[in-house]
Short mmCIF file of C-alpha atoms in Angstrom, two decimals:
data_model
loop_
_atom_site.label_atom_id
_atom_site.label_comp_id
_atom_site.label_asym_id
_atom_site.label_seq_id
_atom_site.Cartn_x
_atom_site.Cartn_y
_atom_site.Cartn_z
CA ALA A 1 11.66 -43.11 -8.09
CA GLU A 2 14.55 -41.36 -6.23
CA GLY A 3 17.00 -38.95 -8.52
CA SER A 4 19.41 -36.24 -7.28
CA ILE A 5 21.26 -32.78 -8.72
CA ARG A 6 24.42 -31.22 -8.28
CA SER A 7 25.57 -27.67 -8.75
CA ARG A 8 28.19 -27.08 -10.11
CA GLY A 9 31.22 -24.60 -8.41
CA ASP A 10 33.49 -25.22 -5.62
CA ALA A 11 31.14 -25.83 -3.49
CA PRO A 12 28.13 -28.01 -4.77
CA VAL A 13 24.86 -27.63 -3.87
CA GLY A 14 22.68 -31.11 -3.83
CA LEU A 15 19.63 -31.69 -4.01
CA ASP A 16 17.98 -35.17 -3.91
CA THR A 17 13.86 -36.16 -4.84
CA GLY A 18 11.47 -38.99 -4.22
CA LEU A 19 8.45 -39.46 -6.17
CA GLU A 20 5.67 -41.69 -5.77
CA LEU A 21 2.78 -42.55 -7.98
CA GLU A 22 -0.16 -44.22 -8.06
CA LEU A 23 -1.81 -44.79 -10.79
CA ALA A 24 -5.38 -46.35 -11.06
CA ARG A 25 -8.57 -46.06 -13.38
CA ASP A 26 -10.98 -43.65 -11.28
CA ALA A 27 -7.85 -42.04 -9.48
CA GLU A 28 -4.29 -40.95 -9.40
CA SER A 29 -2.38 -39.86 -6.28
CA TYR A 30 1.62 -38.31 -6.22
CA ALA A 31 3.97 -37.47 -3.74
CA LEU A 32 6.93 -35.64 -3.90
CA GLN A 33 9.72 -34.71 -1.71
CA ILE A 34 13.15 -32.65 -2.32
CA ASP A 35 15.52 -32.80 0.08
CA GLY A 36 19.05 -30.26 0.26
CA SER A 37 22.09 -30.34 1.37
CA GLY A 38 22.18 -31.96 4.85
CA GLY A 39 19.10 -33.19 4.72
CA HIS A 40 17.00 -30.00 4.65
CA ARG A 41 13.44 -30.57 3.50
CA LEU A 42 12.65 -28.02 0.98
CA LEU A 43 9.48 -29.24 -0.58
CA ASP A 44 7.27 -32.44 0.93
CA ALA A 45 4.00 -32.21 -1.55
CA ASP A 46 1.02 -34.40 -1.76
CA GLY A 47 -1.88 -34.80 -4.84
CA ARG A 48 -4.70 -36.36 -5.93
CA PHE A 49 -6.31 -36.47 -9.00
CA ASP A 50 -10.14 -37.86 -9.32
CA SER A 51 -10.68 -38.29 -12.77
CA ALA A 52 -14.70 -38.48 -12.98
CA PRO A 53 -15.29 -35.20 -11.08
CA ARG A 54 -12.11 -34.03 -12.39
CA VAL A 55 -10.82 -32.80 -9.57
CA PHE A 56 -7.01 -31.85 -8.29
CA ASP A 57 -5.95 -32.16 -4.83
CA ALA A 58 -3.33 -30.72 -3.13
CA THR A 59 -1.58 -30.24 -0.25
CA TRP A 60 2.69 -28.78 -0.32
CA GLU A 61 5.00 -27.41 2.25
CA VAL A 62 8.20 -25.64 0.76
CA ARG A 63 11.07 -24.13 2.39
CA LEU A 64 13.90 -22.15 0.21
CA THR A 65 17.05 -21.87 1.32
CA PRO A 66 19.24 -18.35 0.37
CA GLY A 67 20.97 -19.16 -2.49
CA LEU A 68 19.22 -22.16 -3.58
CA ILE A 69 18.74 -20.48 -6.69
CA LYS A 70 21.47 -18.98 -7.72
CA ALA A 71 23.79 -21.83 -7.08
CA PHE A 72 21.76 -23.64 -10.08
CA ALA A 73 21.63 -20.45 -12.30
CA ASP A 74 25.24 -21.10 -13.65
CA ASP A 75 25.92 -17.73 -14.22
CA ARG A 76 22.54 -16.80 -16.00
CA ALA A 77 20.26 -14.08 -15.26
CA PHE A 78 17.39 -15.18 -12.34
CA PRO A 79 16.00 -13.40 -9.11
CA GLU A 80 17.01 -14.64 -5.80
CA LEU A 81 13.77 -16.82 -3.90
CA TRP A 82 14.02 -17.88 -0.48
CA GLY A 83 11.25 -18.33 2.00
CA ARG A 84 8.55 -20.65 2.94
CA SER A 85 5.16 -21.58 2.07
CA ASN A 86 2.25 -24.28 2.83
CA GLY A 87 -1.31 -24.63 2.28
CA THR A 88 -3.88 -26.75 0.10
CA ALA A 89 -5.54 -25.62 -2.52
CA THR A 90 -8.67 -27.82 -5.19
CA LEU A 91 -8.62 -27.52 -8.77
CA ASP A 92 -12.37 -28.28 -10.56
CA LEU A 93 -11.29 -28.60 -14.31
CA VAL A 94 -14.54 -28.62 -14.99
CA ASP A 95 -15.78 -25.62 -13.28
CA GLU A 96 -12.69 -23.91 -13.46
CA ARG A 97 -12.47 -23.18 -9.48
CA LEU A 98 -9.77 -22.60 -7.52
CA GLU A 99 -9.54 -22.88 -3.68
CA LEU A 100 -7.30 -22.02 -1.72
CA ASP A 101 -5.92 -22.09 1.67
CA THR A 102 -2.21 -21.55 2.34
CA SER A 103 0.22 -19.31 4.48
CA SER A 104 3.43 -18.12 2.17
CA ARG A 105 6.74 -15.48 3.32
CA PHE A 106 8.89 -14.78 0.61
CA GLU A 107 12.00 -12.66 0.10
CA GLY A 108 13.22 -11.89 -2.75
CA ARG A 109 15.31 -9.28 -4.85
CA ASN A 110 16.39 -8.52 -8.55
CA LEU A 111 12.50 -9.14 -9.18
CA GLY A 112 12.87 -7.70 -12.94
CA ILE A 113 14.40 -10.47 -14.54
CA PHE A 114 11.04 -11.99 -13.31
CA ASP A 115 9.23 -9.31 -14.95
CA PRO A 116 10.26 -5.92 -16.03
CA ARG A 117 8.03 -3.80 -14.30
CA LEU A 118 9.69 -4.66 -11.05
CA ALA A 119 12.79 -3.43 -12.36
CA GLU A 120 12.55 -0.51 -9.84
CA VAL A 121 11.75 -3.00 -6.80
CA THR A 122 14.30 -2.93 -4.27
CA ASP A 123 14.89 -5.96 -1.90
CA GLN A 124 11.18 -6.80 -0.15
CA VAL A 125 9.14 -9.43 2.06
CA VAL A 126 6.17 -10.41 1.25
CA GLU A 127 3.73 -12.26 3.54
CA ALA A 128 0.53 -13.96 2.26
CA ASP A 129 -2.33 -15.20 4.15
CA VAL A 130 -5.17 -16.18 2.46
CA VAL A 131 -8.00 -18.58 1.92
CA ALA A 132 -10.08 -17.86 -1.28
CA THR A 133 -11.92 -19.49 -4.03
CA LEU A 134 -11.00 -18.14 -7.53
CA ASP A 135 -13.89 -18.78 -9.54
CA ASN A 136 -14.29 -17.60 -12.76
CA GLY A 137 -13.02 -13.49 -12.40
CA THR A 138 -14.12 -13.40 -8.93
CA LEU A 139 -12.02 -14.13 -5.81
CA ALA A 140 -14.47 -14.64 -2.87
CA ALA A 141 -11.94 -14.31 0.25
CA ARG A 142 -12.61 -15.77 3.40
CA ARG A 143 -9.54 -14.48 5.17
CA LEU A 144 -7.26 -12.46 3.24
CA ARG A 145 -3.86 -10.85 4.15
CA ILE A 146 -0.51 -9.37 1.93
CA ALA A 147 1.94 -7.53 3.22
CA LEU A 148 4.95 -5.90 1.43
CA ILE A 149 7.60 -5.26 4.08
CA PRO A 150 11.40 -4.18 3.34
CA SER A 151 13.84 -6.24 3.93
CA ASP A 152 15.55 -4.18 6.22
CA GLY A 153 12.10 -2.49 8.06
CA GLU A 154 8.26 -2.82 8.82
CA GLU A 155 5.49 -2.94 6.49
CA ILE A 156 5.12 -0.07 3.88
CA LEU A 157 1.57 -1.83 1.99
CA ARG A 158 -0.71 -4.05 3.33
CA LEU A 159 -4.04 -5.11 2.25
CA GLU A 160 -6.65 -7.12 4.19
CA ALA A 161 -9.94 -7.78 4.89
CA LEU A 162 -11.94 -7.08 6.78
CA GLN A 163 -14.84 -9.99 6.54
CA PRO A 164 -15.55 -12.30 3.60
CA VAL A 165 -15.91 -10.81 0.62
CA THR A 166 -16.26 -11.33 -2.91
CA LEU A 167 -13.92 -8.91 -5.71
CA ASP A 168 -14.38 -8.64 -9.53
CA LEU A 169 -11.09 -8.55 -10.72
CA GLU A 170 -12.03 -6.77 -13.96
CA THR A 171 -14.24 -4.65 -12.27
CA TRP A 172 -12.99 -4.08 -8.53
CA ASP A 173 -16.84 -4.35 -7.53
CA ALA A 174 -16.98 -5.85 -3.94
CA VAL A 175 -19.56 -7.74 -2.92
CA PRO A 176 -19.50 -8.38 1.16
CA ALA A 177 -21.33 -10.56 3.53
CA ASN A 178 -22.60 -7.22 5.10
CA TRP A 179 -22.54 -4.00 3.19
CA GLY A 180 -22.49 -0.79 4.37
CA GLU A 181 -19.16 -2.35 6.53
CA SER A 182 -15.69 -1.79 5.47
CA ALA A 183 -14.88 -4.99 3.47
CA VAL A 184 -10.97 -4.93 2.46
CA ARG A 185 -8.35 -1.61 4.09
CA ILE A 186 -5.60 -0.55 2.46
CA GLU A 187 -2.50 0.89 4.27
CA MET A 188 0.77 2.17 2.98
CA VAL A 189 3.85 4.03 4.90
CA ARG A 190 5.96 5.88 2.65
CA PHE A 191 5.68 3.45 0.21
CA PRO A 192 7.85 4.52 -3.14
CA LEU A 193 5.83 5.16 -5.77
CA ARG A 194 8.38 4.93 -8.97
CA TRP A 195 7.35 1.26 -8.25
CA THR A 196 4.03 1.97 -10.11
CA ARG A 197 6.32 2.12 -13.14
CA GLY A 198 5.05 0.16 -15.97
CA PHE A 199 1.48 -0.69 -13.99
CA ASP A 200 -0.41 2.33 -15.06
CA PRO A 201 1.25 3.35 -18.92
CA ALA A 202 -1.19 6.32 -18.39
CA VAL A 203 0.26 7.60 -15.79
CA VAL A 204 4.15 7.69 -15.27
CA VAL A 205 5.90 9.04 -11.10
CA GLU A 206 9.48 9.21 -11.49
CA ASN A 207 9.44 9.50 -7.08
CA GLY A 208 7.79 10.51 -4.46
CA GLU A 209 6.58 7.89 -1.31
CA VAL A 210 2.76 7.84 -0.19
CA SER A 211 1.25 7.08 3.11
CA ALA A 212 -2.57 6.24 3.29
CA ALA A 213 -5.19 4.61 5.45
CA LEU A 214 -8.36 3.31 3.57
CA ASP A 215 -11.19 0.97 4.19
CA VAL A 216 -13.37 0.40 0.81
CA VAL A 217 -16.97 0.16 1.77
CA PRO A 218 -18.98 -1.75 -0.08
CA MET A 219 -22.72 0.51 0.17
CA ALA A 220 -25.00 -1.90 -2.65
CA PRO A 221 -24.17 -3.36 -5.62
CA ARG A 222 -21.88 -1.02 -8.31
CA HIS A 223 -21.75 1.55 -5.27
CA THR A 224 -18.78 1.63 -2.79
CA VAL A 225 -17.51 4.04 -0.51
CA LEU A 226 -13.71 4.43 0.39
CA VAL A 227 -13.11 6.08 3.84
CA THR A 228 -9.89 7.32 4.66
CA HIS A 229 -8.19 7.12 8.45
CA GLU A 230 -6.27 10.29 8.10
CA PRO A 231 -5.41 12.45 5.27
CA ILE A 232 -3.52 10.92 2.32
CA ARG A 233 -0.22 12.30 1.90
CA ALA A 234 3.02 12.72 -0.70
CA ARG A 235 6.23 13.67 -0.28
CA GLY A 236 8.67 14.42 -2.78
CA LEU A 237 5.96 13.43 -5.65
CA GLN A 238 7.26 13.95 -8.55
CA PHE A 239 5.63 12.59 -12.26
CA ALA A 240 7.00 11.98 -15.64
CA ALA A 241 8.10 15.15 -17.93
CA GLY A 242 5.14 14.65 -20.27
CA ASP A 243 4.34 16.98 -22.86
CA LEU A 244 6.22 19.85 -21.06
CA GLY A 245 9.79 18.80 -22.37
CA VAL A 246 11.65 19.58 -19.05
CA ARG A 247 11.45 18.29 -15.57
CA PRO A 248 8.82 18.62 -13.41
CA PRO A 249 9.47 20.35 -9.95
CA LEU A 250 8.80 17.38 -6.43
CA LEU A 251 5.89 18.35 -4.80
CA ASP A 252 4.44 17.91 -1.22
CA VAL A 253 0.83 16.76 -1.43
CA THR A 254 -1.45 16.33 1.31
CA ILE A 255 -5.20 15.99 0.63
CA ALA A 256 -8.48 14.44 2.04
CA PRO A 257 -10.84 13.77 0.46
CA LYS A 258 -14.47 11.65 0.88
CA MET A 259 -14.48 9.44 -2.15
CA GLU A 260 -17.25 6.68 -3.45
CA ILE A 261 -17.30 4.82 -6.74
CA GLU A 262 -20.27 4.45 -8.57
CA GLY A 263 -20.85 2.09 -12.06
CA GLY A 264 -17.27 2.67 -12.32
CA ARG A 265 -17.41 5.68 -11.87
CA LEU A 266 -15.40 8.00 -8.70
CA GLU A 267 -16.73 10.94 -7.10
CA ALA A 268 -14.81 13.28 -4.56
CA GLU A 269 -15.73 15.65 -2.34
CA ILE A 270 -12.36 17.24 -1.54
CA THR A 271 -12.36 18.90 1.71
CA SER A 272 -8.56 20.04 1.38
CA PHE A 273 -6.03 19.88 -0.34
CA GLU A 274 -2.80 21.58 -0.03
CA MET A 275 0.44 20.90 -3.45
CA VAL A 276 3.65 22.90 -2.45
CA SER A 277 6.03 22.63 -4.81
CA GLU A 278 10.04 22.44 -4.25
CA LEU A 279 10.01 25.94 -6.22
CA GLY A 280 8.00 27.63 -3.21
CA GLY A 281 4.71 27.86 -5.24
CA ARG A 282 1.57 26.72 -3.31
CA ALA A 283 -2.31 25.80 -4.37
CA SER A 284 -5.09 24.42 -2.34
CA PHE A 285 -8.55 23.64 -3.97
CA THR A 286 -11.44 22.13 -1.83
CA GLY A 287 -14.81 21.07 -4.42
CA GLY A 288 -15.90 17.85 -6.49
CA ALA A 289 -13.29 15.90 -8.44
CA SER A 290 -14.03 13.05 -10.97
CA THR A 291 -12.47 10.49 -13.14
CA SER A 292 -13.68 6.85 -14.75
CA ARG A 293 -11.76 3.86 -16.17
CA GLU A 294 -12.64 5.65 -19.43
CA ASP A 295 -11.53 9.64 -18.39
CA TRP A 296 -8.56 8.31 -16.60
CA PRO A 297 -5.82 9.59 -16.42
CA VAL A 298 -7.81 12.69 -16.33
CA ILE A 299 -9.58 14.27 -13.33
CA GLY A 300 -12.44 16.91 -13.48
CA LEU A 301 -12.41 19.31 -10.74
CA ASN A 302 -15.07 22.22 -9.42
CA GLY A 303 -14.23 23.77 -6.81
CA THR A 304 -12.49 26.85 -5.06
CA VAL A 305 -8.89 27.54 -5.50
CA ALA A 306 -5.66 29.98 -4.41
CA ILE A 307 -2.84 29.60 -6.08
CA HIS A 308 0.49 30.94 -4.21
CA MET A 309 3.35 32.11 -6.51
CA PRO A 310 6.64 33.72 -5.05
CA ARG A 311 7.94 35.09 -8.32
CA LEU A 312 4.67 37.55 -9.13
CA GLN A 313 4.66 38.59 -5.11
CA ALA A 314 8.48 39.48 -5.91
CA ALA A 315 7.41 41.80 -8.30
CA VAL A 316 3.80 43.11 -7.10
CA GLU A 317 4.87 43.25 -3.21
CA SER A 318 1.11 43.55 -2.25
CA LEU A 319 0.01 40.76 -3.88
CA ASP A 320 -0.50 37.00 -2.28
CA ALA A 321 -2.25 35.16 -4.57
CA VAL A 322 -5.06 34.02 -6.76
CA ARG A 323 -7.95 32.79 -5.72
CA GLY A 324 -11.91 32.33 -6.69
CA ARG A 325 -13.78 29.43 -8.73
CA ALA A 326 -12.50 27.40 -11.32
CA VAL A 327 -14.05 23.61 -13.51
CA PHE A 328 -11.11 22.64 -15.49
CA ASP A 329 -9.58 19.46 -16.09
CA LEU A 330 -6.33 18.06 -14.96
CA ASP A 331 -4.37 15.58 -17.40
CA LEU A 332 -1.97 13.96 -14.98
CA GLN A 333 -0.50 12.43 -18.71
CA ALA A 334 0.61 15.11 -20.29
CA MET A 335 0.50 17.92 -17.11
CA THR A 336 -1.67 20.07 -18.64
CA VAL A 337 -4.99 21.87 -16.99
CA ILE A 338 -7.72 22.42 -19.42
CA LEU A 339 -9.71 25.09 -18.45
CA ASP A 340 -13.25 24.90 -18.85
CA SER A 341 -14.64 28.52 -16.87
CA ALA A 342 -12.94 30.15 -13.80
CA HIS A 343 -13.54 33.67 -11.80
CA LEU A 344 -10.55 34.61 -10.50
CA GLY A 345 -8.69 37.73 -8.50
CA ALA A 346 -5.92 38.66 -6.66
CA THR A 347 -5.79 39.31 -3.03
CA ASP A 348 -3.82 40.07 -0.58
CA ALA A 349 -2.23 38.38 2.09
CA ALA A 350 -5.47 39.53 3.97
CA MET A 351 -7.37 38.37 1.13
CA ARG A 352 -8.63 42.00 0.21
CA PRO A 353 -8.51 42.69 -3.59
#
């Protein structure tokens, strides 16, 4: 079967389609081609369905050109998307298992029309190279690389499997081919944190960029170590007002943690933490931090703190900082500190009481 469609407007865009079907008692096969104006092949797909094991096999090659979707939108709001994809897939309808081998690169804008949570995301290129099996809520990745690239810049986010690994998509537990070795690497370079709004309603970030590079190292079932290659840095960080009712100041944060996840609980040894406010305040911390799925967005902290307050220093010339040990909870949603215990004292620049 053949068909065609033309968009409306002064410069209409055409699509020509061809569909072939072969139907039998035990198997069906399909072939679909779509050509754009000028004979440009947009889609070439083949599929086969075997009824006895109820398995569907497919291969495809897609090349979407810029402006194609917009040409057929007819003044309706649609995201713009163009790029390429090719691959193969096998879907087992009995066992609900999907095997996927694909390489794709797409560029898009106005993605908030597709999903309101993406409203903050500007023009981006998404690259994906995946060889994996999706089976009952687990992703067994033999090859996995996903990158996010601004249309006018370099990668700002990369997720890459460094060895074959199976991920539980609900608990994010990882089972690697080799325990004790890096399984997944996550890299961010000036990643805009405001894009996370809507994905984690517990913590709303208004502004800021984060740069980090860490490896996920599964040590044993339900025990994972997160290894940072360099301190995690956030610049211009600003949370939503929360219970404060006023705009929180912009913050620059640098943190060097050693993190472990066991049984759904995150424990971190923070070797250095420094936070500088746009108002001139500065705080540092070394010690332990912990949270869990149940506790988030509350983080428990126990360690040594130092707080430098310029306004207080202006009132008391010899005062440099308030230092000491403290046990407290930090609520990132309400932007409040709940103090359990503290032994603090004021010191001068030489750290003398």
